[in-house]
PDB file of C-alpha atoms in Angstrom:
ATOM      1  CA  MET A  22      17.311 -21.711  13.836  1.00  0.00           C
ATOM      2  CA  SER A  23      19.339 -18.873  15.405  1.00  0.00           C
ATOM      3  CA  ASP A  24      19.528 -15.263  14.213  1.00  0.00           C
ATOM      4  CA  GLN A  25      23.121 -15.842  13.117  1.00  0.00           C
ATOM      5  CA  GLU A  26      22.210 -18.901  11.048  1.00  0.00           C
ATOM      6  CA  ILE A  27      19.334 -17.065   9.373  1.00  0.00           C
ATOM      7  CA  THR A  28      21.535 -14.046   8.678  1.00  0.00           C
ATOM      8  CA  GLU A  29      24.328 -16.138   7.180  1.00  0.00           C
ATOM      9  CA  MET A  30      21.950 -18.142   4.962  1.00  0.00           C
ATOM     10  CA  ILE A  31      20.450 -14.946   3.522  1.00  0.00           C
ATOM     11  CA  GLN A  32      23.792 -13.161   3.103  1.00  0.00           C
ATOM     12  CA  ARG A  33      25.448 -16.140   1.421  1.00  0.00           C
ATOM     13  CA  ASN A  34      22.322 -16.884  -0.617  1.00  0.00           C
ATOM     14  CA  SER A  35      22.522 -20.414   0.765  1.00  0.00           C
ATOM     15  CA  ASN A  36      18.930 -21.681   0.830  1.00  0.00           C
ATOM     16  CA  PRO A  37      17.516 -18.189   1.616  1.00  0.00           C
ATOM     17  CA  ASN A  38      13.927 -19.399   1.180  1.00  0.00           C
ATOM     18  CA  LYS A  39      14.355 -21.704   4.166  1.00  0.00           C
ATOM     19  CA  ALA A  40      15.717 -18.806   6.219  1.00  0.00           C
ATOM     20  CA  ILE A  41      12.833 -16.528   5.197  1.00  0.00           C
ATOM     21  CA  ALA A  42      10.329 -19.278   6.002  1.00  0.00           C
ATOM     22  CA  GLN A  43      11.902 -19.460   9.470  1.00  0.00           C
ATOM     23  CA  LEU A  44      11.459 -15.704   9.901  1.00  0.00           C
ATOM     24  CA  TYR A  45       7.751 -16.072   9.159  1.00  0.00           C
ATOM     25  CA  GLU A  46       7.363 -19.112  11.400  1.00  0.00           C
ATOM     26  CA  GLN A  47       9.178 -17.548  14.343  1.00  0.00           C
ATOM     27  CA  HIS A  48       7.749 -14.039  14.241  1.00  0.00           C
ATOM     28  CA  TYR A  49       4.455 -13.929  12.287  1.00  0.00           C
ATOM     29  CA  ASP A  50       2.127 -14.474  15.263  1.00  0.00           C
ATOM     30  CA  MET A  51       3.843 -11.789  17.343  1.00  0.00           C
ATOM     31  CA  LEU A  52       3.688  -9.216  14.537  1.00  0.00           C
ATOM     32  CA  GLU A  53       0.090 -10.090  13.674  1.00  0.00           C
ATOM     33  CA  SER A  54      -0.941  -9.637  17.325  1.00  0.00           C
ATOM     34  CA  MET A  55       0.741  -6.220  17.436  1.00  0.00           C
ATOM     35  CA  VAL A  56      -1.257  -4.984  14.432  1.00  0.00           C
ATOM     36  CA  ILE A  57      -4.577  -6.518  15.544  1.00  0.00           C
ATOM     37  CA  GLN A  58      -4.215  -5.162  19.092  1.00  0.00           C
ATOM     38  CA  ASN A  59      -3.770  -1.716  17.547  1.00  0.00           C
ATOM     39  CA  SER A  60      -7.025  -1.624  15.561  1.00  0.00           C
ATOM     40  CA  GLY A  61      -5.804  -3.628  12.556  1.00  0.00           C
ATOM     41  CA  THR A  62      -7.282  -6.602  10.721  1.00  0.00           C
ATOM     42  CA  GLU A  63      -5.666  -9.925   9.826  1.00  0.00           C
ATOM     43  CA  GLU A  64      -5.451  -8.792   6.188  1.00  0.00           C
ATOM     44  CA  GLU A  65      -3.759  -5.523   7.150  1.00  0.00           C
ATOM     45  CA  ALA A  66      -1.400  -7.409   9.423  1.00  0.00           C
ATOM     46  CA  ALA A  67      -0.460  -9.756   6.570  1.00  0.00           C
ATOM     47  CA  ASP A  68       0.425  -6.776   4.337  1.00  0.00           C
ATOM     48  CA  ILE A  69       2.473  -5.076   7.052  1.00  0.00           C
ATOM     49  CA  ILE A  70       4.322  -8.295   7.882  1.00  0.00           C
ATOM     50  CA  GLN A  71       5.146  -8.980   4.241  1.00  0.00           C
ATOM     51  CA  GLU A  72       6.498  -5.446   3.768  1.00  0.00           C
ATOM     52  CA  SER A  73       8.491  -5.695   7.010  1.00  0.00           C
ATOM     53  CA  MET A  74       9.974  -9.060   6.032  1.00  0.00           C
ATOM     54  CA  LEU A  75      11.120  -7.597   2.703  1.00  0.00           C
ATOM     55  CA  VAL A  76      12.795  -4.697   4.515  1.00  0.00           C
ATOM     56  CA  MET A  77      14.424  -7.089   6.994  1.00  0.00           C
ATOM     57  CA  VAL A  78      15.781  -9.390   4.270  1.00  0.00           C
ATOM     58  CA  GLN A  79      17.102  -6.384   2.331  1.00  0.00           C
ATOM     59  CA  MET A  80      18.825  -5.079   5.458  1.00  0.00           C
ATOM     60  CA  ILE A  81      20.503  -8.450   5.977  1.00  0.00           C
ATOM     61  CA  LYS A  82      21.567  -8.726   2.332  1.00  0.00           C
ATOM     62  CA  THR A  83      23.079  -5.241   2.263  1.00  0.00           C
ATOM     63  CA  GLY A  84      24.778  -5.600   5.638  1.00  0.00           C
ATOM     64  CA  LYS A  85      22.686  -2.887   7.288  1.00  0.00           C
ATOM     65  CA  PHE A  86      21.604  -5.401   9.915  1.00  0.00           C
ATOM     66  CA  ARG A  87      24.708  -6.039  12.001  1.00  0.00           C
ATOM     67  CA  GLY A  88      23.163  -8.125  14.766  1.00  0.00           C
ATOM     68  CA  GLU A  89      23.379  -5.318  17.336  1.00  0.00           C
ATOM     69  CA  SER A  90      19.768  -6.150  18.187  1.00  0.00           C
ATOM     70  CA  THR A  91      17.801  -9.353  17.668  1.00  0.00           C
ATOM     71  CA  ILE A  92      15.912 -10.039  14.451  1.00  0.00           C
ATOM     72  CA  LYS A  93      12.767 -10.229  16.588  1.00  0.00           C
ATOM     73  CA  SER A  94      13.171  -6.713  18.008  1.00  0.00           C
ATOM     74  CA  MET A  95      14.173  -5.306  14.599  1.00  0.00           C
ATOM     75  CA  LEU A  96      11.154  -6.864  12.874  1.00  0.00           C
ATOM     76  CA  TYR A  97       8.874  -5.599  15.635  1.00  0.00           C
ATOM     77  CA  SER A  98      10.272  -2.087  15.269  1.00  0.00           C
ATOM     78  CA  ILE A  99       9.924  -2.106  11.458  1.00  0.00           C
ATOM     79  CA  SER A 100       6.359  -3.452  11.621  1.00  0.00           C
ATOM     80  CA  LYS A 101       5.342  -1.015  14.344  1.00  0.00           C
ATOM     81  CA  ASN A 102       6.640   1.964  12.374  1.00  0.00           C
ATOM     82  CA  LYS A 103       4.941   0.772   9.187  1.00  0.00           C
ATOM     83  CA  TRP A 104       1.659   0.243  11.030  1.00  0.00           C
ATOM     84  CA  ILE A 105       1.824   3.701  12.654  1.00  0.00           C
ATOM     85  CA  SER A 106       2.399   5.212   9.203  1.00  0.00           C
ATOM     86  CA  GLU A 107      -0.556   3.246   7.831  1.00  0.00           C
ATOM     87  CA  ILE A 108      -2.840   4.440  10.660  1.00  0.00           C
ATOM     88  CA  ARG A 109      -1.798   8.053  10.018  1.00  0.00           C
ATOM     89  CA  ARG A 110      -2.416   7.608   6.300  1.00  0.00           C
ATOM     90  CA  LYS A 111      -5.876   6.161   6.905  1.00  0.00           C
ATOM     91  CA  ARG A 112      -6.793   8.950   9.320  1.00  0.00           C
ATOM     92  CA  SER A 113      -5.550  11.581   6.882  1.00  0.00           C
ATOM     93  CA  SER A 114      -7.451   9.964   4.036  1.00  0.00           C
ATOM     94  CA  LEU A 115     -10.636   9.787   6.128  1.00  0.00           C
ATOM     95  CA  ALA A 116     -10.310  13.458   7.115  1.00  0.00           C
ATOM     96  CA  ARG A 117      -9.877  14.479   3.473  1.00  0.00           C
ATOM     97  CA  HIS A 118     -12.856  12.343   2.463  1.00  0.00           C
ATOM     98  CA  GLU A 119     -15.061  13.890   5.168  1.00  0.00           C
ATOM     99  CA  ASN A 120     -13.917  17.378   4.160  1.00  0.00           C
ATOM    100  CA  TYR A 121     -14.710  16.579   0.532  1.00  0.00           C
ATOM    101  CA  LEU A 122     -18.213  15.391   1.424  1.00  0.00           C
ATOM    102  CA  THR A 123     -18.883  18.429   3.641  1.00  0.00           C
ATOM    103  CA  LYS A 124     -17.925  20.886   0.896  1.00  0.00           C
ATOM    104  CA  HIS A 125     -20.017  19.128  -1.697  1.00  0.00           C
ATOM    105  CA  GLU A 126     -23.034  18.898   0.584  1.00  0.00           C
ATOM    106  CA  GLU A 127     -23.073  22.698   0.584  1.00  0.00           C
ATOM    107  CA  ASN A 128     -23.651  22.707  -3.172  1.00  0.00           C
ATOM    108  CA  GLU A 129     -27.133  22.241  -4.552  1.00  0.00           C
ATOM    109  CA  LEU A 130     -26.500  19.054  -6.444  1.00  0.00           C
ATOM    110  CA  ASP A 131     -29.313  17.260  -8.165  1.00  0.00           C
ATOM    111  CA  VAL A 132     -30.181  14.142  -6.119  1.00  0.00           C
ATOM    112  CA  SER A 133     -29.918  11.766  -9.071  1.00  0.00           C
ATOM    113  CA  GLU A 134     -26.533  13.246 -10.029  1.00  0.00           C
ATOM    114  CA  ALA A 135     -25.259  12.801  -6.469  1.00  0.00           C
ATOM    115  CA  ILE A 136     -26.387   9.158  -6.463  1.00  0.00           C
ATOM    116  CA  THR A 137     -24.732   8.535  -9.821  1.00  0.00           C
ATOM    117  CA  ARG A 138     -21.457  10.057  -8.622  1.00  0.00           C
ATOM    118  CA  GLN A 139     -21.486   7.899  -5.492  1.00  0.00           C
ATOM    119  CA  GLU A 140     -22.180   4.773  -7.530  1.00  0.00           C
ATOM    120  CA  ASN A 141     -19.326   5.624  -9.885  1.00  0.00           C
ATOM    121  CA  LEU A 142     -16.996   6.298  -6.955  1.00  0.00           C
ATOM    122  CA  ASN A 143     -17.901   2.939  -5.416  1.00  0.00           C
ATOM    123  CA  PHE A 144     -17.288   1.298  -8.789  1.00  0.00           C
ATOM    124  CA  VAL A 145     -13.875   2.974  -9.119  1.00  0.00           C
ATOM    125  CA  MET A 146     -12.860   1.916  -5.603  1.00  0.00           C
ATOM    126  CA  THR A 147     -13.965  -1.648  -6.367  1.00  0.00           C
ATOM    127  CA  LEU A 148     -11.781  -1.614  -9.488  1.00  0.00           C
ATOM    128  CA  PHE A 149      -8.845  -0.295  -7.459  1.00  0.00           C
ATOM    129  CA  ASP A 150      -9.292  -3.172  -4.991  1.00  0.00           C
ATOM    130  CA  LYS A 151      -9.186  -5.729  -7.814  1.00  0.00           C
ATOM    131  CA  LEU A 152      -5.875  -4.399  -9.123  1.00  0.00           C
ATOM    132  CA  GLY A 153      -3.948  -5.670  -6.134  1.00  0.00           C
ATOM    133  CA  GLU A 154      -2.364  -3.889  -3.198  1.00  0.00           C
ATOM    134  CA  THR A 155       0.664  -2.464  -5.022  1.00  0.00           C
ATOM    135  CA  CYS A 156      -1.320  -0.927  -7.893  1.00  0.00           C
ATOM    136  CA  LYS A 157      -3.970   0.338  -5.495  1.00  0.00           C
ATOM    137  CA  LYS A 158      -1.320   2.102  -3.388  1.00  0.00           C
ATOM    138  CA  ILE A 159       0.442   3.630  -6.399  1.00  0.00           C
ATOM    139  CA  LEU A 160      -2.734   5.030  -7.986  1.00  0.00           C
ATOM    140  CA  ASN A 161      -4.160   6.196  -4.664  1.00  0.00           C
ATOM    141  CA  LEU A 162      -0.948   8.023  -3.707  1.00  0.00           C
ATOM    142  CA  PHE A 163      -0.585   9.614  -7.150  1.00  0.00           C
ATOM    143  CA  TYR A 164      -4.166  10.583  -7.995  1.00  0.00           C
ATOM    144  CA  TYR A 165      -5.876  11.039  -4.634  1.00  0.00           C
ATOM    145  CA  GLU A 166      -3.037  12.062  -2.311  1.00  0.00           C
ATOM    146  CA  ASP A 167      -1.231  14.133  -4.976  1.00  0.00           C
ATOM    147  CA  MET A 168       2.170  12.682  -4.119  1.00  0.00           C
ATOM    148  CA  ALA A 169       5.073  13.213  -6.514  1.00  0.00           C
ATOM    149  CA  MET A 170       6.589  10.192  -8.252  1.00  0.00           C
ATOM    150  CA  LYS A 171       9.826  10.710  -6.327  1.00  0.00           C
ATOM    151  CA  GLU A 172       7.969  10.575  -3.000  1.00  0.00           C
ATOM    152  CA  ILE A 173       6.025   7.474  -4.023  1.00  0.00           C
ATOM    153  CA  CYS A 174       9.248   5.841  -5.196  1.00  0.00           C
ATOM    154  CA  GLU A 175      10.834   6.385  -1.781  1.00  0.00           C
ATOM    155  CA  LYS A 176       7.709   5.467   0.200  1.00  0.00           C
ATOM    156  CA  MET A 177       7.133   2.192  -1.658  1.00  0.00           C
ATOM    157  CA  GLU A 178      10.859   1.437  -1.989  1.00  0.00           C
ATOM    158  CA  PHE A 179      10.993   1.089  -5.784  1.00  0.00           C
ATOM    159  CA  SER A 180      14.501   0.797  -7.202  1.00  0.00           C
ATOM    160  CA  SER A 181      13.982   3.828  -9.480  1.00  0.00           C
ATOM    161  CA  GLU A 182      11.337   6.283 -10.659  1.00  0.00           C
ATOM    162  CA  GLN A 183      11.392   4.648 -14.103  1.00  0.00           C
ATOM    163  CA  VAL A 184      10.498   1.271 -12.581  1.00  0.00           C
ATOM    164  CA  LEU A 185       7.650   3.000 -10.713  1.00  0.00           C
ATOM    165  CA  ARG A 186       6.437   4.760 -13.893  1.00  0.00           C
ATOM    166  CA  ASN A 187       6.412   1.423 -15.743  1.00  0.00           C
ATOM    167  CA  LYS A 188       4.420  -0.183 -12.931  1.00  0.00           C
ATOM    168  CA  LYS A 189       1.970   2.750 -12.827  1.00  0.00           C
ATOM    169  CA  TYR A 190       1.472   2.457 -16.599  1.00  0.00           C
ATOM    170  CA  LYS A 191       0.706  -1.267 -16.293  1.00  0.00           C
ATOM    171  CA  CYS A 192      -1.690  -0.586 -13.411  1.00  0.00           C
ATOM    172  CA  LEU A 193      -3.563   2.052 -15.417  1.00  0.00           C
ATOM    173  CA  LYS A 194      -3.665  -0.228 -18.443  1.00  0.00           C
ATOM    174  CA  SER A 195      -5.230  -2.985 -16.332  1.00  0.00           C
ATOM    175  CA  LEU A 196      -7.695  -0.508 -14.858  1.00  0.00           C
ATOM    176  CA  ILE A 197      -8.796   0.811 -18.242  1.00  0.00           C
ATOM    177  CA  GLU A 198      -9.095  -2.723 -19.655  1.00  0.00           C
ATOM    178  CA  SER A 199     -11.459  -3.636 -16.826  1.00  0.00           C
ATOM    179  CA  VAL A 200     -13.968  -0.873 -17.708  1.00  0.00           C
ATOM    180  CA  LYS A 201     -14.125  -1.350 -21.478  1.00  0.00           C
ATOM    181  CA  SER A 202     -17.434  -3.148 -21.057  1.00  0.00           C
ATOM    182  CA  SER A 203     -18.991   0.009 -19.594  1.00  0.00           C
ATOM    183  CA  PRO A 204     -18.128   3.166 -21.621  1.00  0.00           C
ATOM    184  CA  GLN A 205     -20.102   5.479 -19.310  1.00  0.00           C
ATOM    185  CA  ILE A 206     -18.277   4.279 -16.187  1.00  0.00           C
ATOM    186  CA  GLY A 207     -14.997   4.246 -18.105  1.00  0.00           C
ATOM    187  CA  GLU A 208     -15.486   7.904 -19.011  1.00  0.00           C
ATOM    188  CA  GLN A 209     -16.254   8.760 -15.370  1.00  0.00           C
ATOM    189  CA  LEU A 210     -13.154   6.843 -14.275  1.00  0.00           C
ATOM    190  CA  LEU A 211     -10.927   8.746 -16.670  1.00  0.00           C
ATOM    191  CA  LYS A 212     -12.367  12.060 -15.459  1.00  0.00           C
ATOM    192  CA  SER A 213     -11.687  11.066 -11.872  1.00  0.00           C
ATOM    193  CA  LEU A 214      -8.089  10.118 -12.678  1.00  0.00           C
ATOM    194  CA  ARG A 215      -7.576  13.474 -14.400  1.00  0.00           C
ATOM    195  CA  ASN A 216      -9.086  15.333 -11.443  1.00  0.00           C
ATOM    196  CA  GLU A 217     -11.806  16.748 -13.679  1.00  0.00           C
ATOM    197  CA  LYS A 218     -15.191  17.779 -12.322  1.00  0.00           C
TER     198      LYS A 218
END
């Protein structure tokens, strides 16, 4: 299927699922290789590709993609930029985490308290993972990277801040529900989310 056929099917909403399936079939392996060859995993590649496909389809629907370049080169460019941003985010997050650990190592914390905190942190991160990628990103950006709702809305391409707030509320609700069986951990989780010490 040619770029023009795919574009027309998506724009006219004439069997768009078939067109999108073609995009995946034609370009997935190339995009996956790009991410993996640049220190990524198959799972990370899958996330980047899905996000890039959504951007590509939206560009076609809104007429922002005019066919001045091929779909292949456009998808590659979108995926590359998203992956570079993800690498920067991970490096920044790692640097902050190392800085956090260094500062706290200077304090004379009781060993058992330090172990408990680490266990709780691991528990919280496990809960975040179970929420799904979207919720994990929202909560991480808001609570641990201190990003404003407006910035998160733009970064994650939500249609409005209200839609994002609703999603964040549902994510938090799911998170709290998952710790009801352990009041002590639930209390620690709430303190972490409020940035309390």
